[in-house]
Coordinates of C-alpha atoms and ligand atoms in Angstrom, one line a residue:
X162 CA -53.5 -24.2 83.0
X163 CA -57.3 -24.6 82.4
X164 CA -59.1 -21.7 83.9
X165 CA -61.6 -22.0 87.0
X166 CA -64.3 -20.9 84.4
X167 CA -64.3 -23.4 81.9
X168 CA -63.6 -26.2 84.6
X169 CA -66.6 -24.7 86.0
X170 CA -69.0 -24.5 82.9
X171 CA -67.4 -27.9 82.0
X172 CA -68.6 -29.4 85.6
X173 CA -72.1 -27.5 84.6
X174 CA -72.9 -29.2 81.2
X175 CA -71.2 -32.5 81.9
X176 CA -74.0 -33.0 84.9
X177 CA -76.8 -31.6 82.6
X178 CA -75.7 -34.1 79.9
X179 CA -75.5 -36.7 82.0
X180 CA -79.4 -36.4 83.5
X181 CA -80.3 -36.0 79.9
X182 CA -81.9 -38.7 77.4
X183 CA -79.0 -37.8 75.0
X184 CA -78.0 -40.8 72.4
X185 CA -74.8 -39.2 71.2
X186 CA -71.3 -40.9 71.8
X187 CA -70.5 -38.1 73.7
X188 CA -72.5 -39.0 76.2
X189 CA -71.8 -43.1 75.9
X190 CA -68.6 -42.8 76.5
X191 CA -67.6 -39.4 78.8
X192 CA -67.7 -41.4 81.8
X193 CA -67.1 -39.3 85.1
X194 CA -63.8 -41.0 85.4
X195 CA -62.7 -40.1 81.6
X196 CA -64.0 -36.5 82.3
X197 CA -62.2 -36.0 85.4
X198 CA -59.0 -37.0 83.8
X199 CA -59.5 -35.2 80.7
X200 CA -60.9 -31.5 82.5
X201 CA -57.5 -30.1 83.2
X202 CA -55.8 -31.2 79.6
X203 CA -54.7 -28.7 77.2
X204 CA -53.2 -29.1 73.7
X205 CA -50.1 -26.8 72.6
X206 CA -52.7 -24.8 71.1
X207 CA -54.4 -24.2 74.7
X208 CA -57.7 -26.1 73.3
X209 CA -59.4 -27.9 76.1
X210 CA -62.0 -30.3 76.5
X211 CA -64.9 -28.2 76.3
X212 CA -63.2 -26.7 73.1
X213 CA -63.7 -30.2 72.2
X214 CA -67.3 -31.2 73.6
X215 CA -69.0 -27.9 73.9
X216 CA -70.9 -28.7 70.7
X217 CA -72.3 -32.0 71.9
X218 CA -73.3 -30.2 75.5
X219 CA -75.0 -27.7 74.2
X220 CA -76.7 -30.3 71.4
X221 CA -78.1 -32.8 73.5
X222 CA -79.3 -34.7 70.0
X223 CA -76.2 -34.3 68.7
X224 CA -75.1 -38.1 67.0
X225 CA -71.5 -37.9 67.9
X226 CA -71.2 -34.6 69.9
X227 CA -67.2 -34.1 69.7
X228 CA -64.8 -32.4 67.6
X229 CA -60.8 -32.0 67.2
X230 CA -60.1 -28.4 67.7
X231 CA -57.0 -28.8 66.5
X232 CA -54.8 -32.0 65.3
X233 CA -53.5 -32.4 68.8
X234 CA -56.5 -32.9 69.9
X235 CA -56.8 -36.2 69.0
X236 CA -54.0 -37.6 70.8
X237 CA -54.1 -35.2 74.5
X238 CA -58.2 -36.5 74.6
X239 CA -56.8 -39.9 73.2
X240 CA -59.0 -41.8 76.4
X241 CA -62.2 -39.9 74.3
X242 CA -61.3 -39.8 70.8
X243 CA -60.3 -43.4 70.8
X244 CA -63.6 -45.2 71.7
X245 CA -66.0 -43.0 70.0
X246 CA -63.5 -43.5 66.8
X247 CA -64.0 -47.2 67.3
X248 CA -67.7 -46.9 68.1
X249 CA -68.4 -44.8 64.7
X250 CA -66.3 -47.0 62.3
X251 CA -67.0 -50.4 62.7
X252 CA -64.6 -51.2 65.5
X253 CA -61.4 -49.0 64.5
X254 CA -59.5 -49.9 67.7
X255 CA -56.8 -47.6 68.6
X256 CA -54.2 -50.7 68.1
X257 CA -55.6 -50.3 64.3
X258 CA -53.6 -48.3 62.1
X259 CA -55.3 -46.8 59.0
X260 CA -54.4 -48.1 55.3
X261 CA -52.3 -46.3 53.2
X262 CA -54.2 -43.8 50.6
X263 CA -55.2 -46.0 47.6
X264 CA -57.6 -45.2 45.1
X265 CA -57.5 -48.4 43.3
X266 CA -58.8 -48.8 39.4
X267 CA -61.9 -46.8 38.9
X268 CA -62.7 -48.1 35.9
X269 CA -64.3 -51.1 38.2
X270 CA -67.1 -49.1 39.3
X271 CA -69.4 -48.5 36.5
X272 CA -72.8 -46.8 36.2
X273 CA -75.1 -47.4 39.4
X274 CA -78.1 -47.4 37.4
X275 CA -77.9 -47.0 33.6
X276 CA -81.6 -47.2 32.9
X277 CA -81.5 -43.9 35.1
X278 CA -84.7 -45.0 37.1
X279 CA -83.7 -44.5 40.8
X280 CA -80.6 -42.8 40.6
X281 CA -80.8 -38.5 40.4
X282 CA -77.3 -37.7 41.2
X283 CA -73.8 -39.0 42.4
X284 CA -71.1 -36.9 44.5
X285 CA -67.7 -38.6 46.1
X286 CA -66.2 -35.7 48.5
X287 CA -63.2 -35.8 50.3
X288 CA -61.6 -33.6 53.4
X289 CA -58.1 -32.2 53.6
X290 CA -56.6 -29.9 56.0
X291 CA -53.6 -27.7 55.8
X292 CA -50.5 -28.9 57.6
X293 CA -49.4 -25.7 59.5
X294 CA -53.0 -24.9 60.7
X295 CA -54.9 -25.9 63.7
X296 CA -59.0 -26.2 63.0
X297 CA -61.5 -23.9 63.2
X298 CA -62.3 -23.2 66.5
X299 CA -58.6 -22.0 67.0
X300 CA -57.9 -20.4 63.4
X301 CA -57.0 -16.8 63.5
X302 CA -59.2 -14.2 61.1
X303 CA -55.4 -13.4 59.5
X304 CA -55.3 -17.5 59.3
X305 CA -58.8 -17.6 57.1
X306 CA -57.4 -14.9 55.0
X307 CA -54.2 -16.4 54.5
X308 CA -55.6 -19.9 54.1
X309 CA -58.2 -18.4 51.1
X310 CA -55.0 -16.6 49.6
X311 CA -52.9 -19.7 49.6
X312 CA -56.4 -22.2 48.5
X313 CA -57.7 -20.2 45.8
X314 CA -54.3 -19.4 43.5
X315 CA -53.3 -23.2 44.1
X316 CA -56.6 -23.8 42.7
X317 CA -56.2 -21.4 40.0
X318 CA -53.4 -23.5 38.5
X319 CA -55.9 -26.3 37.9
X320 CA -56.3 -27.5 34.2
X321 CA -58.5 -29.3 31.4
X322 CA -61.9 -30.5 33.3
X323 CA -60.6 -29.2 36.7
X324 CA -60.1 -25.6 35.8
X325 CA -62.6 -23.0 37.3
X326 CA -62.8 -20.1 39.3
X327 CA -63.0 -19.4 43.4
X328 CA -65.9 -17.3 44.5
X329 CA -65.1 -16.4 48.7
X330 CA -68.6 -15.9 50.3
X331 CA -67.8 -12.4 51.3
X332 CA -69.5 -10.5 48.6
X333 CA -71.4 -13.3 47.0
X334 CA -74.8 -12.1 46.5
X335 CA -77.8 -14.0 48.8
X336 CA -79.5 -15.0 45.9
X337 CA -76.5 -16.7 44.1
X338 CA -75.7 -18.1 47.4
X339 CA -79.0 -19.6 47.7
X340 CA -79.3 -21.4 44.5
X341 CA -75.6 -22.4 44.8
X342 CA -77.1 -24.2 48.0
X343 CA -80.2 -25.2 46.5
X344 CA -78.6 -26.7 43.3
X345 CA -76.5 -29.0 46.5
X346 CA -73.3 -27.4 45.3
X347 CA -72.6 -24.7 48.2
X348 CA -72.6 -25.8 51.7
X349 CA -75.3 -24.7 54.1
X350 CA -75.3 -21.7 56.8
X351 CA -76.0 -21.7 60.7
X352 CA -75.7 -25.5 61.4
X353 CA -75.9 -25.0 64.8
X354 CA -73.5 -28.1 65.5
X355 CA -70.9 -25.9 63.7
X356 CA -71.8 -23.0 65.6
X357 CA -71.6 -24.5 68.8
X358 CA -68.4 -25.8 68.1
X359 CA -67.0 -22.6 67.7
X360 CA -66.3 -23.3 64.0
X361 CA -68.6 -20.1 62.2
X362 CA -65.9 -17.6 63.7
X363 CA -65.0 -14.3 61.6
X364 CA -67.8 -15.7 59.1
X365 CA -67.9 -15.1 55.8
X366 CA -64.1 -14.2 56.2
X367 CA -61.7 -16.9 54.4
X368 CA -64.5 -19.5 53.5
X369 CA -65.7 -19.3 50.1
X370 CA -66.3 -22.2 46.6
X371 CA -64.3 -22.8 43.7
X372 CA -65.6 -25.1 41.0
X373 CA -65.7 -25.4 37.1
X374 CA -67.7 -24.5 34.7
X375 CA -70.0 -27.2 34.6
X376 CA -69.9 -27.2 38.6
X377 CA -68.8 -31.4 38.3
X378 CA -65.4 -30.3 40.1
X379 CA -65.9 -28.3 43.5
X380 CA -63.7 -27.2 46.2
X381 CA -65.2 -25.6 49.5
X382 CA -62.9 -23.7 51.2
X383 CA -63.4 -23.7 55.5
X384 CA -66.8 -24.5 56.1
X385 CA -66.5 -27.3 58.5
X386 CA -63.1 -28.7 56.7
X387 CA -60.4 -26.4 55.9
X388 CA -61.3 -28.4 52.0
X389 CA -63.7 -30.3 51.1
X390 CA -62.8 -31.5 47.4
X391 CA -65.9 -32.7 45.8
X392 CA -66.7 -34.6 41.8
X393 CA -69.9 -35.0 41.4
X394 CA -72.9 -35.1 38.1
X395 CA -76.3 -36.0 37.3
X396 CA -76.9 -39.7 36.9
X397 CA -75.2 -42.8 38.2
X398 CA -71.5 -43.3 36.8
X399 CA -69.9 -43.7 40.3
X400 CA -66.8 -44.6 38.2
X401 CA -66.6 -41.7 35.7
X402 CA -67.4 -39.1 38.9
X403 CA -64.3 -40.6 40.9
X404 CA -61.6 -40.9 38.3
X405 CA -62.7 -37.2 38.2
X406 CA -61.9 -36.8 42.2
X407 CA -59.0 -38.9 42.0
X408 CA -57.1 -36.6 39.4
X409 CA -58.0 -33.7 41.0
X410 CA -57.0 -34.9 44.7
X411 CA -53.6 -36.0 43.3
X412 CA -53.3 -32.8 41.3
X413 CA -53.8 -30.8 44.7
X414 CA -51.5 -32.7 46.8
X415 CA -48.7 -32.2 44.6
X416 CA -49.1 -28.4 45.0
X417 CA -50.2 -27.7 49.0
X418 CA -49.0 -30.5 52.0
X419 CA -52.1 -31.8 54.2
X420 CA -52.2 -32.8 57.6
X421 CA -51.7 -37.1 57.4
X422 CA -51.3 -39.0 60.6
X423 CA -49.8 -42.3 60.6
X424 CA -52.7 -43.7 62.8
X425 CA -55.7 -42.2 61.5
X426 CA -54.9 -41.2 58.2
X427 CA -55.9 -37.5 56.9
X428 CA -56.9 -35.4 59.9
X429 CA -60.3 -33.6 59.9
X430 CA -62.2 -31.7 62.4
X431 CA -65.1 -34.1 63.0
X432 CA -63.7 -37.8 63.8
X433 CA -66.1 -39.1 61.8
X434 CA -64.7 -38.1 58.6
X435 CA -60.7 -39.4 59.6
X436 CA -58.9 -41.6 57.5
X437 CA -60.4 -41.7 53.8
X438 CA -62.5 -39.0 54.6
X439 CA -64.4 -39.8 52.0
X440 CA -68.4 -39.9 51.7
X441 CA -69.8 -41.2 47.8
X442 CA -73.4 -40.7 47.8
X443 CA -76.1 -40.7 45.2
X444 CA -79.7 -38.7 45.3
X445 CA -82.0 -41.4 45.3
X446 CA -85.4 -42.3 44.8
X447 CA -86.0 -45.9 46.2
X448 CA -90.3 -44.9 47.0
X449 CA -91.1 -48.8 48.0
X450 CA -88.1 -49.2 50.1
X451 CA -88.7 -45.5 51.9
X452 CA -92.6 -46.0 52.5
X453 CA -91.5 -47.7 55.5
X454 CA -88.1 -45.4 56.5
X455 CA -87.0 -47.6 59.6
X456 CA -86.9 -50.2 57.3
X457 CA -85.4 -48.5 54.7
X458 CA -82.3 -47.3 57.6
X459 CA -82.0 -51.0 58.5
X460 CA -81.6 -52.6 55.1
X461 CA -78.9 -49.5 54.3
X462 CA -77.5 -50.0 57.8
X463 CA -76.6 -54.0 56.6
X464 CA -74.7 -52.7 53.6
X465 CA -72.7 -50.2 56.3
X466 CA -74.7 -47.1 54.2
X467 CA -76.1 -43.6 55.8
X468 CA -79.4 -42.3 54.8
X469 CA -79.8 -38.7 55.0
X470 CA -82.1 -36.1 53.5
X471 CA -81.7 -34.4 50.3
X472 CA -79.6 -31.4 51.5
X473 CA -77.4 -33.5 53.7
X474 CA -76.9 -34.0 57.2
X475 CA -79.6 -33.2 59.5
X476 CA -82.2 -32.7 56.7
X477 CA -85.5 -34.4 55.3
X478 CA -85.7 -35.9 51.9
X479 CA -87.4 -33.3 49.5
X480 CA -89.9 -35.3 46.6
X481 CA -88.7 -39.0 48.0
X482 CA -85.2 -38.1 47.0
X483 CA -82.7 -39.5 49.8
X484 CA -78.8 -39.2 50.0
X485 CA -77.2 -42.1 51.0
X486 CA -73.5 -42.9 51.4
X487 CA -71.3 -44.9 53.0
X488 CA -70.8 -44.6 56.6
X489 CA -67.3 -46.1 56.9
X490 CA -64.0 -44.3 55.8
X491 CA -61.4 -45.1 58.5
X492 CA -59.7 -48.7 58.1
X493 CA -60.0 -49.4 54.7
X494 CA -58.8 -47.5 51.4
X495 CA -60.7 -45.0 49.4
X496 CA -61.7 -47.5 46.5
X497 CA -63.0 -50.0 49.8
X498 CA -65.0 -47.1 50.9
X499 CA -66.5 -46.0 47.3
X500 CA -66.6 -49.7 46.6
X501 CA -68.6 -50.4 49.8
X502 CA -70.9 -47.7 49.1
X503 CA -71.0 -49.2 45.2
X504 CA -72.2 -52.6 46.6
X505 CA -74.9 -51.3 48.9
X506 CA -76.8 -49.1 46.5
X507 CA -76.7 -52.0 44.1
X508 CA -78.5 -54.4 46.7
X509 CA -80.4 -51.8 47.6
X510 CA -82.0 -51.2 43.9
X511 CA -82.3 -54.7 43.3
X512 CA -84.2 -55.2 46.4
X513 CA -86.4 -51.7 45.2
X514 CA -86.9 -53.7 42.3
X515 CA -88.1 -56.9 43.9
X516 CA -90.4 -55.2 46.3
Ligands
ADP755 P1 -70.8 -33.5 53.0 O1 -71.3 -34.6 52.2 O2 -69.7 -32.8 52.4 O3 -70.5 -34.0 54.4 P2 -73.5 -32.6 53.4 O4 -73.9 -33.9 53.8 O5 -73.8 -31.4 54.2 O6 -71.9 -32.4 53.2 O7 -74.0 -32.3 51.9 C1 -73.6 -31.1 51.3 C2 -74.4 -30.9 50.0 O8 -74.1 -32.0 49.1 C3 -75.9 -31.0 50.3 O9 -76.5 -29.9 49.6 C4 -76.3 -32.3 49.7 O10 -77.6 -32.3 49.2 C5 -75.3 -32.4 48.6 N1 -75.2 -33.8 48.1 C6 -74.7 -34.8 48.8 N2 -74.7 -36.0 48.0 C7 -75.2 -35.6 46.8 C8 -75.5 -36.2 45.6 N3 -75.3 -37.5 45.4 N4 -76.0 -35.5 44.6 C9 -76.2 -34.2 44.7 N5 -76.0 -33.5 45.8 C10 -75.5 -34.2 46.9
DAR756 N1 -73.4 -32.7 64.0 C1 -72.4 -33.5 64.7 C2 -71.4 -34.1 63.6 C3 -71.8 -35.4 63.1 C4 -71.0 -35.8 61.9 N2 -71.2 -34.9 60.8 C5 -70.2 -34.0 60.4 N3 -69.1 -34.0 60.9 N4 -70.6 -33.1 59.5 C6 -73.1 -34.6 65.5 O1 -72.5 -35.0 66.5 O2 -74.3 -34.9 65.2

């Protein structure tokens, strides 16, 4: 039964969101029918819809504004999930079922930019969560311990390029946090999305990095995914960086079970990463193109590409380097995705060059 509080505090932030200029999803498509119907839902982990929305309520900007707090989720606020899902990628109705995982021949993709002249860096990452565990906002602080245990000595059975070492973030210094962050190979702290989505709990307990020596293989560990498994290098050789993910994901799923639904393909806590899960992006320098950045968000917008800043999401590009990568990863395979993303920066440098 959903308590008198949160129907109330729901009833609050639903008017405030409505009267406000908000252009999140959220907000498109919680209609005052859809909210009434979905208020006095619960999954079988007792998450509700404001364990679902409270992050886009209390982020007015917010792009998307919802979250899965656990896998349920997606089916017991189906009437929400569903057209937000087929707002964000391209029309994913929920009549569409997502492709099974394929990672195609990598040896197709070559090098982005072999001159080197635009292209800094290159990073495919993918999301896995743990079949057996709900998502952050419900995960017990024994659950993040347990999870860490069970992550880090799979990991630590990892061989040739993949082998490394996990470091949790309890303990790790600032300063080697920091320039683990800087270098773009640790994920940020205090996003307030994440916060207000009840997802920093019991921080820095259970969420921590692994990754090799040369830091091209990377594994975070319950930052906003229970994994994010990440290949990445200097340069542009989109093909060498995922053969390198594609060996390691495969080598992983042999060893721990994720959570795969027939429909939506591998489940993650933001509904914007379902399906592939998978964002390949480069650090870019397109100057000509970016002198005029609505234009620049247009063109990459044709070629179904995301430009962000150079430490991710919700940042500004640093020295006229931008991250861009692609924005669809639910109804098509993982090469389509890295292959759509491929495409795009290629038009994109060739008109750079043109300009
Ligand atoms: P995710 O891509 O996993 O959703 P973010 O967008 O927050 O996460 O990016 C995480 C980190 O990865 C940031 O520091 C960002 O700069 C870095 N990053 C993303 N793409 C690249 C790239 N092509 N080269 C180097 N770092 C990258
Ligand atoms: N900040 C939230 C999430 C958007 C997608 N990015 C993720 N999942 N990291 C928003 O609604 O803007």
């Amino acid at each position: 039964m959903v308590s008198a509080e949160v129907l109330e505090k729901l009833e609050t932030e639903f008017k405030k969101l409505e009267a406000s200029d908000s252009k999140s999803l959220l907000k498109k498509y919680l209609t005052r029918e859809i909210f009434d119907q979905l208020k006095t839902k619960q999954t079988s982990f007792g998450s509700t819809l404001l364990d679902c929305i409270q992050s886009g309520l209390a982020n007015h900007d917010s792009g998307v504004g919802i979250y899965a707090p656990d896998a349920e989720a997606y089916t017991v606020f189906a009437d929400l999930f569903d057209p937000i899902i087929e707002d964000y990628h391209n029309g994913f109705k929920k009549t569409d079922k997502h492709p099974p995982k394929d990672f195609g021949d990598c040896d197709t993709l070559g090098n982005l930019d072999p001159a080197g002249e635009y292209v800094v860096s290159t990073r495919v990452r993918c999301g896995r969560s743990l079949q057996g565990y709900p998502f952050n906002p419900c995960l017990t602080e024994e659950q993040y311990k347990e999870m860490q245990d069970k992550v880090s000595s799979t990991l630590s059975g990892l061989e040739g390029e993949l082998k490394g070492t996990y470091y949790p973030l309890a303990g790790m210094t600032k300063e080697v946090q920091q320039k683990l962050i800087d270098d773009h190979f640790l994920f940020k702290e205090g996003d307030r999305f994440l916060q207000t989505a009840n997802a920093c709990r019991f921080w820095p307990t259970g969420r921590g990095i692994y990754h090799n020596e040369n830091k091209t293989f990377l594994v975070w560990c319950n930052e906003e995914d229970h994994l994010r498994i990440i290949s990445m290098q200097m340069g542009g050789d989109l093909g060498q960086v995922f053969r390198r993910l594609t060996t390691a994901v495969n080598d992983i799923e042999k060893r721990i079970p994720f959570s795969h639904d027939d429909r939506l393909g591998f489940l993650t806590f933001c509904p914007t990463n379902l399906g592939t899960t998978i964002r390949a992006s480069v650090h870019i320098k397109v100057p000509k193109l970016a002198a005029n950045k609505a234009k620049l968000d247009e063109i990459a917008g044709k070629f179904n590409l995301q430009v962000r800043g150079t430490r991710g999401e919700h940042t500004e590009a640093e020295g006229g380097i931008y991250d861009i990568s692609n924005k669809r990863r639910m109804g098509l395979t993982e090469y389509q995705a890295v292959k759509e993303m491929y495409d795009g920066i290629t038009e994109l440098i060739k008109i750079e060059k043109e300009l």
